[in-house]
CSV table of C-alpha atoms in Angstrom, one decimal:
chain,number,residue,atom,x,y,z
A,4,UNK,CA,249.8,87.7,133.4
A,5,UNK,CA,251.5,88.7,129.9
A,6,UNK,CA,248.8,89.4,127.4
A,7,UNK,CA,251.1,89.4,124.6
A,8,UNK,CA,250.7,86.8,122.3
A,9,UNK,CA,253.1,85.3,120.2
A,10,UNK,CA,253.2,85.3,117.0
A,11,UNK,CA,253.1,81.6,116.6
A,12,UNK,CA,249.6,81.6,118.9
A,13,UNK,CA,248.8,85.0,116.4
A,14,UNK,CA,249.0,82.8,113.8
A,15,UNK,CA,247.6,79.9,114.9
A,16,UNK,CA,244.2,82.3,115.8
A,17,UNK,CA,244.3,83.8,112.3
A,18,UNK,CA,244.4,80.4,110.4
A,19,UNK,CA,241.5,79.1,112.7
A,20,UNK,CA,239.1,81.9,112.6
A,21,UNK,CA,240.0,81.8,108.0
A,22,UNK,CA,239.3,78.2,108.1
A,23,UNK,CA,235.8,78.8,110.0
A,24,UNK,CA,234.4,82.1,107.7
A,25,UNK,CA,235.8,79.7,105.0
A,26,UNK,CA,233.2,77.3,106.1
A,27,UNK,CA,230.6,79.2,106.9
A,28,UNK,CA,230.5,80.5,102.9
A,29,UNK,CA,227.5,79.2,100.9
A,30,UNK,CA,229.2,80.2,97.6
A,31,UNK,CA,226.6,83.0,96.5
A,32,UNK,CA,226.2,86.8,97.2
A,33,UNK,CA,224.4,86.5,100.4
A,34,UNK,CA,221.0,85.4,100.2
A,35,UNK,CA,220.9,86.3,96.1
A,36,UNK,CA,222.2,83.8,94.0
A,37,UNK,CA,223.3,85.3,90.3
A,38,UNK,CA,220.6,83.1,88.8
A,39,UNK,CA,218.0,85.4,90.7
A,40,UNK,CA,219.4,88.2,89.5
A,41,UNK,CA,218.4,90.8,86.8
A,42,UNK,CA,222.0,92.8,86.0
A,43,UNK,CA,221.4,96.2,84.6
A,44,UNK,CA,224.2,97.2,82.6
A,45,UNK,CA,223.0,100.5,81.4
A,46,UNK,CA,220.6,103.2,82.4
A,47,UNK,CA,219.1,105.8,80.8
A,48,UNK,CA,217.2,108.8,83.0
A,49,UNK,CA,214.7,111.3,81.2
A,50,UNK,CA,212.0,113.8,82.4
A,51,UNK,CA,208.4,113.4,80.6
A,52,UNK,CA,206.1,115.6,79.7
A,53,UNK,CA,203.9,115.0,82.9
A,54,UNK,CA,207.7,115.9,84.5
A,55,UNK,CA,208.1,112.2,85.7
A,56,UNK,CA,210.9,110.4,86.0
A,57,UNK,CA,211.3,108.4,83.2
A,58,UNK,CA,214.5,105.2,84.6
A,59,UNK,CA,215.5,103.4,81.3
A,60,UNK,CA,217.5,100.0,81.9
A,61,UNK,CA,219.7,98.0,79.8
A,62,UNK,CA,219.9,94.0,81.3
A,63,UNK,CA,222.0,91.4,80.7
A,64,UNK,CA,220.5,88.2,79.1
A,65,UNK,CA,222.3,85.1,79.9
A,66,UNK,CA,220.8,82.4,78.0
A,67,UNK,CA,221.8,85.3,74.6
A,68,UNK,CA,225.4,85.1,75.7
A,69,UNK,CA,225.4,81.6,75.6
A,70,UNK,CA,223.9,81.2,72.3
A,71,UNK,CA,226.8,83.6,71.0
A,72,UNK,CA,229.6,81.7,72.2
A,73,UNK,CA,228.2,79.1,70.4
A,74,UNK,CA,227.3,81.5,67.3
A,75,UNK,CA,228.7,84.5,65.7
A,76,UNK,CA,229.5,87.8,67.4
A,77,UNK,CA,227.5,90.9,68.9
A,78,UNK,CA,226.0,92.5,66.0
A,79,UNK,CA,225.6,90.4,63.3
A,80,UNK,CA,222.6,89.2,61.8
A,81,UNK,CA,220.6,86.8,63.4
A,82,UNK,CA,221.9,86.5,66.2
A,83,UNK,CA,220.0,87.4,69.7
A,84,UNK,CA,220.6,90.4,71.3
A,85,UNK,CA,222.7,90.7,75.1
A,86,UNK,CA,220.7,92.8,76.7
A,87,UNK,CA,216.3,93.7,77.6
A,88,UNK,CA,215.4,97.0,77.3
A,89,UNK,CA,212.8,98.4,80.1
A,90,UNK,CA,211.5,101.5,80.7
A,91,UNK,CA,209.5,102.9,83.5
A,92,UNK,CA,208.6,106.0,85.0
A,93,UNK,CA,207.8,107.7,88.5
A,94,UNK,CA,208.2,110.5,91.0
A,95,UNK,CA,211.8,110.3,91.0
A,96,UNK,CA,214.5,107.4,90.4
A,97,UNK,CA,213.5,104.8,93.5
A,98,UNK,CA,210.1,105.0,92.6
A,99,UNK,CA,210.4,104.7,89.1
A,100,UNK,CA,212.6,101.4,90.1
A,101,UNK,CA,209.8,100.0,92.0
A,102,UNK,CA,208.1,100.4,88.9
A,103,UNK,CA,210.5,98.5,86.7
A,104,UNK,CA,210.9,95.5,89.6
A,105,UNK,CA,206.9,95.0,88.1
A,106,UNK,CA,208.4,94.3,85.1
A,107,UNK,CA,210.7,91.6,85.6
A,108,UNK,CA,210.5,87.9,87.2
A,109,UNK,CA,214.4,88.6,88.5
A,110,UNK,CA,215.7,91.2,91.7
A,111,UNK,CA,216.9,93.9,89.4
A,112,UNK,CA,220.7,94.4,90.5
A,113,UNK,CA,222.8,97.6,90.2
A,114,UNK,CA,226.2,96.4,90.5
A,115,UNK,CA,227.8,95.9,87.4
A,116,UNK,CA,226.3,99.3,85.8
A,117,UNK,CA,229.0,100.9,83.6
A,118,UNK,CA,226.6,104.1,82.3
A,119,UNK,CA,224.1,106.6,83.2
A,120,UNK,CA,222.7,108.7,80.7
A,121,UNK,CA,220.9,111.5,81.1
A,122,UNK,CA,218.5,113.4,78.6
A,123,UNK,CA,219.3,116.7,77.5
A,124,UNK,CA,215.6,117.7,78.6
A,125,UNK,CA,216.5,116.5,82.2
A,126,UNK,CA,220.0,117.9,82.3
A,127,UNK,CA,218.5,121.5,81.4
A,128,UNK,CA,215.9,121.4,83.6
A,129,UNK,CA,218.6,121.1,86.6
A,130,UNK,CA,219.2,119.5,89.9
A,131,UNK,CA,220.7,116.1,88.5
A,132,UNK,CA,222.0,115.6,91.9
A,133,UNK,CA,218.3,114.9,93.4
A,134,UNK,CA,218.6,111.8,90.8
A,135,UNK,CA,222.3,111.0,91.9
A,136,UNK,CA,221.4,111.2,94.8
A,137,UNK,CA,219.7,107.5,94.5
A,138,UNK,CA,223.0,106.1,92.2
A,139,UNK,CA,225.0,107.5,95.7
A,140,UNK,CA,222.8,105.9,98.6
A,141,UNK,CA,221.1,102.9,97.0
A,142,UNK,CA,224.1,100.1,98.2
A,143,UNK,CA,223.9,98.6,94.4
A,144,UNK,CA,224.6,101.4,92.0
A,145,UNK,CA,228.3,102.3,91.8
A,146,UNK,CA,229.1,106.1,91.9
A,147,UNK,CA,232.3,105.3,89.8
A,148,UNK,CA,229.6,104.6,86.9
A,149,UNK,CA,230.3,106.9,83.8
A,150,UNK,CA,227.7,110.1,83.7
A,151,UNK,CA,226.9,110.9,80.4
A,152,UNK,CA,224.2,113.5,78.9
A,153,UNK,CA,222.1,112.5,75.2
A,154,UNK,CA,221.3,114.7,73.0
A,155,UNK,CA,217.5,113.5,72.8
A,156,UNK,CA,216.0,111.0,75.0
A,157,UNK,CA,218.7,108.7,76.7
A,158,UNK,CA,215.8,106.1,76.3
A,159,UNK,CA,216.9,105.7,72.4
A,160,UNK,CA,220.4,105.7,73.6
A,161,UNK,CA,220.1,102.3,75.2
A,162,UNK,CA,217.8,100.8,72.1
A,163,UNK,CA,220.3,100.8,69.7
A,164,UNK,CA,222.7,97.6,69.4
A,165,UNK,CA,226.1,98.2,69.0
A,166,UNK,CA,227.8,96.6,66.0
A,167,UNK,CA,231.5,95.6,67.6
A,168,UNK,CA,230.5,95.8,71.5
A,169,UNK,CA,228.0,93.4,73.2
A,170,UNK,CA,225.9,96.0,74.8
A,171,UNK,CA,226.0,100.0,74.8
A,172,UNK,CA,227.2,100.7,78.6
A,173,UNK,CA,230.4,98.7,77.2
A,174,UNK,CA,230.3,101.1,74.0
A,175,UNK,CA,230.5,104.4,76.0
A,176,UNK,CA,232.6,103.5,78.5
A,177,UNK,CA,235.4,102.6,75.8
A,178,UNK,CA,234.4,105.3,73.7
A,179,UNK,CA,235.0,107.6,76.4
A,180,UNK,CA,238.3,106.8,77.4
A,181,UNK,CA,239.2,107.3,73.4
A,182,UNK,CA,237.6,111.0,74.2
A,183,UNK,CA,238.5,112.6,77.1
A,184,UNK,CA,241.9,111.7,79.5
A,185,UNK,CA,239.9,110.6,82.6
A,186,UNK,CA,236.4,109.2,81.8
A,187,UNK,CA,233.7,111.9,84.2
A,188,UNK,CA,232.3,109.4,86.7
A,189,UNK,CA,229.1,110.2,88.5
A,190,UNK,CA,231.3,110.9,91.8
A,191,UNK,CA,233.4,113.1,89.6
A,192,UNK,CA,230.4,115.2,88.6
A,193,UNK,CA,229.3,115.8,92.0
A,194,UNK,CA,232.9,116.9,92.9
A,195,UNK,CA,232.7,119.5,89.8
A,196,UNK,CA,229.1,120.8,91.0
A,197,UNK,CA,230.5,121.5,95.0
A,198,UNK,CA,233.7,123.1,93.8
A,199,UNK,CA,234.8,126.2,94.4
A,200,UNK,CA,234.2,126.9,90.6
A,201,UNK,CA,230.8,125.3,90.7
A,202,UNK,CA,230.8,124.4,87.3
A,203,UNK,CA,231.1,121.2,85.2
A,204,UNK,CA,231.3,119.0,82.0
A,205,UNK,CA,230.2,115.9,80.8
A,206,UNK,CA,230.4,114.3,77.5
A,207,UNK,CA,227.5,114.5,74.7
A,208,UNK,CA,226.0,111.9,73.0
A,209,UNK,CA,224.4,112.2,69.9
A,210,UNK,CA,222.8,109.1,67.4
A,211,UNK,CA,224.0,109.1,64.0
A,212,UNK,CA,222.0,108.0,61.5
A,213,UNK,CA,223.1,106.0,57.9
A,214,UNK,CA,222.1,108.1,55.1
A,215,UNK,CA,219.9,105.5,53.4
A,216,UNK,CA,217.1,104.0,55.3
A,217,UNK,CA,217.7,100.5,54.5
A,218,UNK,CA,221.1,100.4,56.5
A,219,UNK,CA,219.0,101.8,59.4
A,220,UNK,CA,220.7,98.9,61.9
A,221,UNK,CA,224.0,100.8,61.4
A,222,UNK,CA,222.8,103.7,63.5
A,223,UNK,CA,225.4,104.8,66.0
A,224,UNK,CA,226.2,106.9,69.1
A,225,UNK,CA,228.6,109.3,68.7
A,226,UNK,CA,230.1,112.0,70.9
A,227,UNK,CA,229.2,115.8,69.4
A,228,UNK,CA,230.9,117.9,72.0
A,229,UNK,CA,230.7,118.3,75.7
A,230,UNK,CA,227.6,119.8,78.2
A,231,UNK,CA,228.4,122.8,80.2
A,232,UNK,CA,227.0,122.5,83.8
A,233,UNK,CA,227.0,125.5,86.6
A,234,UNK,CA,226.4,123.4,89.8
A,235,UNK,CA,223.3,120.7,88.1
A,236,UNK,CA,222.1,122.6,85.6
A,237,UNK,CA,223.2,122.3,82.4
A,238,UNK,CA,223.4,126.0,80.7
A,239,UNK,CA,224.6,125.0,77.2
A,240,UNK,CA,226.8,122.7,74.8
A,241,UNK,CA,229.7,123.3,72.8
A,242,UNK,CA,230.9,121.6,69.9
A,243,UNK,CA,233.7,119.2,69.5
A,244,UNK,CA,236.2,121.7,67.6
A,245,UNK,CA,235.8,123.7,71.0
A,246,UNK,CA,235.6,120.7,73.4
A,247,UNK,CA,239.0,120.7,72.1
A,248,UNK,CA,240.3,124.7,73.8
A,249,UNK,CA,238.3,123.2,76.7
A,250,UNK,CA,239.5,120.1,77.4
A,251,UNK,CA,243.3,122.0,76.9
A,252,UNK,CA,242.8,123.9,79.5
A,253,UNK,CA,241.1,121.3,81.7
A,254,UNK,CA,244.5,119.4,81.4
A,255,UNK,CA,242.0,116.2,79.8
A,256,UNK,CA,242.5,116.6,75.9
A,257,UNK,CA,242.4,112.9,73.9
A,258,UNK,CA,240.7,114.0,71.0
A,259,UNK,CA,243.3,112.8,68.1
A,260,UNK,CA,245.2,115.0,66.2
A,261,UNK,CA,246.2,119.0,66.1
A,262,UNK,CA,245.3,120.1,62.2
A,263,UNK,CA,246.3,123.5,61.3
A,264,UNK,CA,246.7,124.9,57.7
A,265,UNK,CA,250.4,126.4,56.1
A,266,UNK,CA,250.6,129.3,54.2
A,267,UNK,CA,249.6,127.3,50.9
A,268,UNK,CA,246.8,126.4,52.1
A,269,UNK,CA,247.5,122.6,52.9
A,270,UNK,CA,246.8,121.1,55.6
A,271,UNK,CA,249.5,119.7,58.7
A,272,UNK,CA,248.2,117.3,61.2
A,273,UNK,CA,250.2,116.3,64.5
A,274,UNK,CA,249.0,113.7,67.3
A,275,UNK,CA,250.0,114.3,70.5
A,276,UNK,CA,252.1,111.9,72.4
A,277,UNK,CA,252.4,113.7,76.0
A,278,UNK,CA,250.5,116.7,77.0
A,279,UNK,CA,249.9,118.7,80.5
A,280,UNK,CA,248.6,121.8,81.1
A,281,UNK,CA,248.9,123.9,84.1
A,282,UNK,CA,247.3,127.0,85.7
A,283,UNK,CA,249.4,129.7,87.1
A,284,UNK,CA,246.8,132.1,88.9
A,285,UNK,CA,248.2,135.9,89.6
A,286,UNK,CA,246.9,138.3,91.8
A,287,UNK,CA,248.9,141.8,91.9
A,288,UNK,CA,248.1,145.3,92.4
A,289,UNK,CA,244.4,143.7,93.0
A,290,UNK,CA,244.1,142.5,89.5
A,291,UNK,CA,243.6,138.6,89.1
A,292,UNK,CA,245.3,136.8,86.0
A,293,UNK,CA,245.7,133.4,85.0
A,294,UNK,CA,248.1,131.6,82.8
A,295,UNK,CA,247.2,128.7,80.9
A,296,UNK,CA,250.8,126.8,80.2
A,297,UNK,CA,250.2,124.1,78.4
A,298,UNK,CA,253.0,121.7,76.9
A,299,UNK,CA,252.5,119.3,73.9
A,300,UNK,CA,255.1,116.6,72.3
A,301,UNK,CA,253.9,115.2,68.7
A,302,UNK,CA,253.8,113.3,66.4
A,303,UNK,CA,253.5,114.7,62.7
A,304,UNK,CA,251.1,112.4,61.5
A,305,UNK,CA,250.3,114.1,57.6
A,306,UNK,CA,251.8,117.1,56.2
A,307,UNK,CA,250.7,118.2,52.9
A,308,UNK,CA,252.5,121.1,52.7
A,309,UNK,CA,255.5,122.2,51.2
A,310,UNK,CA,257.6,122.5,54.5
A,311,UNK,CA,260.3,119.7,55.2
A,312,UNK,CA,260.2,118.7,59.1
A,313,UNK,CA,263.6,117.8,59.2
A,314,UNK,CA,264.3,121.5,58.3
A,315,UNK,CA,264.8,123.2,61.4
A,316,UNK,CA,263.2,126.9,60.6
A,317,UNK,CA,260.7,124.7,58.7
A,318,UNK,CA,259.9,122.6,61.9
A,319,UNK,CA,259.4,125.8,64.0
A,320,UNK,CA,257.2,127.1,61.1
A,321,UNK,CA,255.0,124.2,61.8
A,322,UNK,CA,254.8,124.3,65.3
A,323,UNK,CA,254.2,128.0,65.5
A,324,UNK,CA,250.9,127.1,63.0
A,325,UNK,CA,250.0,124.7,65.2
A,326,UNK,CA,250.4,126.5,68.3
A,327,UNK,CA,248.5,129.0,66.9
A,328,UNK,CA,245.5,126.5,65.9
A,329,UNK,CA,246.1,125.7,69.8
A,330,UNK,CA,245.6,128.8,71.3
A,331,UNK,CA,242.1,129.8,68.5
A,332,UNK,CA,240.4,126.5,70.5
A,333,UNK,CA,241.6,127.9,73.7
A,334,UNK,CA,239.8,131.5,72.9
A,335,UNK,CA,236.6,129.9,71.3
A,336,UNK,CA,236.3,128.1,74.7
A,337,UNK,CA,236.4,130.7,76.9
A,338,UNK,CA,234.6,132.8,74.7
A,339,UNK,CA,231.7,130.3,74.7
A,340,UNK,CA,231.7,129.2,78.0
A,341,UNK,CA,233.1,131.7,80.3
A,342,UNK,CA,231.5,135.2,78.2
A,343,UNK,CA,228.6,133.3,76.7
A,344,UNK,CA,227.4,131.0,79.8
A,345,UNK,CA,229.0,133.0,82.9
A,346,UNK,CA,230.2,129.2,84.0
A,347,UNK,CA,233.9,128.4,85.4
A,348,UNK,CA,234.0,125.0,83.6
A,349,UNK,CA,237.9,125.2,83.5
A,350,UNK,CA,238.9,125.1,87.3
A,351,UNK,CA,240.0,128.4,87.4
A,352,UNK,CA,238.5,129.0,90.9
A,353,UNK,CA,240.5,126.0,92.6
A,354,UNK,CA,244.0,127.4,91.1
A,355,UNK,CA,243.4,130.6,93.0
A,356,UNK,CA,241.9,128.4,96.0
A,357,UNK,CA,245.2,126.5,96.1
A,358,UNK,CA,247.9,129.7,95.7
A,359,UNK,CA,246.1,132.6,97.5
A,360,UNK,CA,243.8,130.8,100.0
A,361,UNK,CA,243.4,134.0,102.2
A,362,UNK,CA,242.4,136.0,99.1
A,363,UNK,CA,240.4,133.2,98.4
A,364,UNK,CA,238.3,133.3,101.2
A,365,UNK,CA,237.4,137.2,100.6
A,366,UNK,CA,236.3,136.6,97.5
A,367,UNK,CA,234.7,133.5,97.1
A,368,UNK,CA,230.9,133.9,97.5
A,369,UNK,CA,231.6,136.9,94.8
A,370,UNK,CA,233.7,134.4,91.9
A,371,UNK,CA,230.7,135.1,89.5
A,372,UNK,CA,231.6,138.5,89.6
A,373,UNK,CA,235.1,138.6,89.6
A,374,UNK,CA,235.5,135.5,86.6
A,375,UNK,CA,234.6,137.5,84.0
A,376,UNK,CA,237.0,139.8,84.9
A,377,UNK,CA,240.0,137.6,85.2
A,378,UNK,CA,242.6,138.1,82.7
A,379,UNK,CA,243.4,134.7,80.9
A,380,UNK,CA,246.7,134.4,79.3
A,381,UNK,CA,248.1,131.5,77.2
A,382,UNK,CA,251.8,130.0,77.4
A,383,UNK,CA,251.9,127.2,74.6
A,384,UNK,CA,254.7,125.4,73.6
A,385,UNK,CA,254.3,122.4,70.9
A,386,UNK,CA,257.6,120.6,69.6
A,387,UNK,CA,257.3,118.1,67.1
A,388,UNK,CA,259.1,114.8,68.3
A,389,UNK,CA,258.9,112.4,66.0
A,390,UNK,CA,258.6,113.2,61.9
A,391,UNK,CA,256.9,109.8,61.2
A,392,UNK,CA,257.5,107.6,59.0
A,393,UNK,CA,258.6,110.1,56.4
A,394,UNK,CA,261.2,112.5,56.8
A,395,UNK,CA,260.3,114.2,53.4
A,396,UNK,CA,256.9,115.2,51.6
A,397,UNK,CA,256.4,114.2,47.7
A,398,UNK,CA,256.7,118.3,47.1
A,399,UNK,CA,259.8,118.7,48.9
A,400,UNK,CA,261.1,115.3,46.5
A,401,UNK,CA,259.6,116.7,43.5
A,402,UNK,CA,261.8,119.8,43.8
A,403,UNK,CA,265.3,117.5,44.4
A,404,UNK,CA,265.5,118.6,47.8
């Protein structure tokens, strides 16, 4: 007997066994209708002084987004807020979640969380991944969440209401993609802490207060630099004018523009249209080297000196000053983070794991010996594209130029 079928009766099968699952749908998520459902948005992880687990949760409030549609927008007076903000505590995440469940009439549901924060207390105390390790095999939480460290409690991360965003899970999550080339997800920081360079980053969060009190509602999160992580321990922080070396070499740079000064004085700014950076490990004569190449297109975005772009020794002036600027965030980076915290946050291990894996595998359970040895070199190249909108500055006109 021929058991092949054709594809007529394959099709026939296919449309018969859609039309039955079709049938057999009841139109809701399983046994939990959306109704039932308490959506967490947010969530916010600290350590206490007990050293519990503090879980802090941001959930979405329906019967608030419906009075907004028919009101003004998020973040204007009077109107309700999006989200509840809970906090509970417990041994670790799960039971701190039990916890919280006590707290609200609705199944508290994971699947649409954009954020997890995590205090700076926590993150310095070390092994994050015991907490992750929840996010990972709960089925709700979604490892493609963005991680995040605050610089007090995340708690107060969550209580503050965003003035353009509906909720603050939507505020990082855009903010971050303005900060960094590829937003760190919670499966990324994993990733970093396994590596062969066993050390990580993620982005710092810091609240920003109005000057004067009575403007206290227009309190913001900000980003103040990134956290410097060897496996799950954070070891220290750097500030944004460093983020910026880091983040270079990293191959992730998105923080605005390039601002060096001219020999006057004045100031030149460029923004970067393209960017990549490349490492080109080196081992000879037993001595290990890497070279940072990175390559930058611009944009000249304000130039208040005296130097006309369309000039060409002018234009290589300028980009000399700002390679220069370049490679000073470069060296403050690896001076902070390699000579000052011992940590290979740059993925300088993984470069020498790709081209020399035989090497590699002699010397890898001794990379926090040899790092601090490895000579880091710095290929920069930055060309100015694009002159704006301007082709002269108001000193070149003043002169007749």
């Amino acid at each position: 007997m021929n058991t092949i079928l054709s594809k007529p009766i394959k099709k026939a099968i296919t449309v018969t066994m859609l039309c039955f699952f079709t049938c057999t749908l009841s139109g809701c998520w399983g046994s939990k209708e959306l109704s039932n459902m308490a959506l967490v948005m947010a969530a916010g992880i600290d350590i206490t002084e007990e050293d519990k687990v503090k879980v802090t949760i941001q959930v979405f409030i329906p019967r608030a987004a419906s009075s907004q549609q028919q009101g003004a927008g998020p973040g204007t007076g009077g109107v309700e807020s999006l989200v509840l903000v809970k906090s509970a505590t417990g041994e670790n995440m799960a039971d701190a979640m039990v916890n919280l469940q006590k707290l609200f009439s609705r199944q508290i549901f994971w699947g649409h969380c954009d954020a997890f924060i995590f205090g700076e207390k926590f993150a310095l105390k070390g092994h994050l991944n015991d907490q992750i390790d929840f996010i990972n095999r709960h089925p709700q939480p979604r490892a493609r969440g963005d991680l995040f460290i605050s610089k007090g409690p995340a708690s107060e991360i969550l209580e503050l209401v965003p003035a353009l965003e509906s909720y603050m899970g939507d505020v990082l999550q855009k903010s971050s993609e303005l900060y960094i080339k590829k937003p760190i997800t919670v499966k990324d920081f994993q990733l970093m802490t396994i590596s062969d360079s066993k050390g990580g980053i993620l982005p710092l969060l810091e609240i920003s207060k109005p000057d004067q009190p009575e403007k206290a509602t227009e309190t913001i999160t900000t980003f103040s630099g990134v956290a410097i992580f060897k496996e799950d321990k954070m070891v220290g922080s750097i500030k944004e004018d460093v983020t910026q070396g880091l983040l270079w070499i990293r191959n992730q740079n998105k923080l605005g523009a390039i601002t060096t000064s001219a020999p006057d004085g004045r100031k030149i700014s460029v923004h970067p249209l393209r960017q990549s950076t490349k490492l080109i490990p080196k081992i000879e004569n037993g001595k290990w080297s890497v070279t940072v190449d990175v390559n930058v297109d611009g944009l000249l975005v304000q130039n208040g000196s005296n130097l006309d772009i369309m000039e060409e020794s002018s234009s290589k002036q300028i980009e000399t000053y700002l390679q220069h600027e370049m490679e000073r965030d470069i060296e403050a980076a690896i001076t902070e983070v390699r000579d000052g915290m011992g940590t290979d946050a740059f993925g300088i291990a993984e470069s020498f794991h790709q081209k020399y894996p035989e090497e590699w595998e002699k010397v890898k359970d001794d990379w926090k010996y040899i790092f601090p040895q490895v000579t880091i070199n710095m290929d920069i190249h930055l060309k100015v594209q694009e002159p704006g909108l301007m082709t002269k500055t108001l000193g070149t006109i003043k002169r007749g130029e």
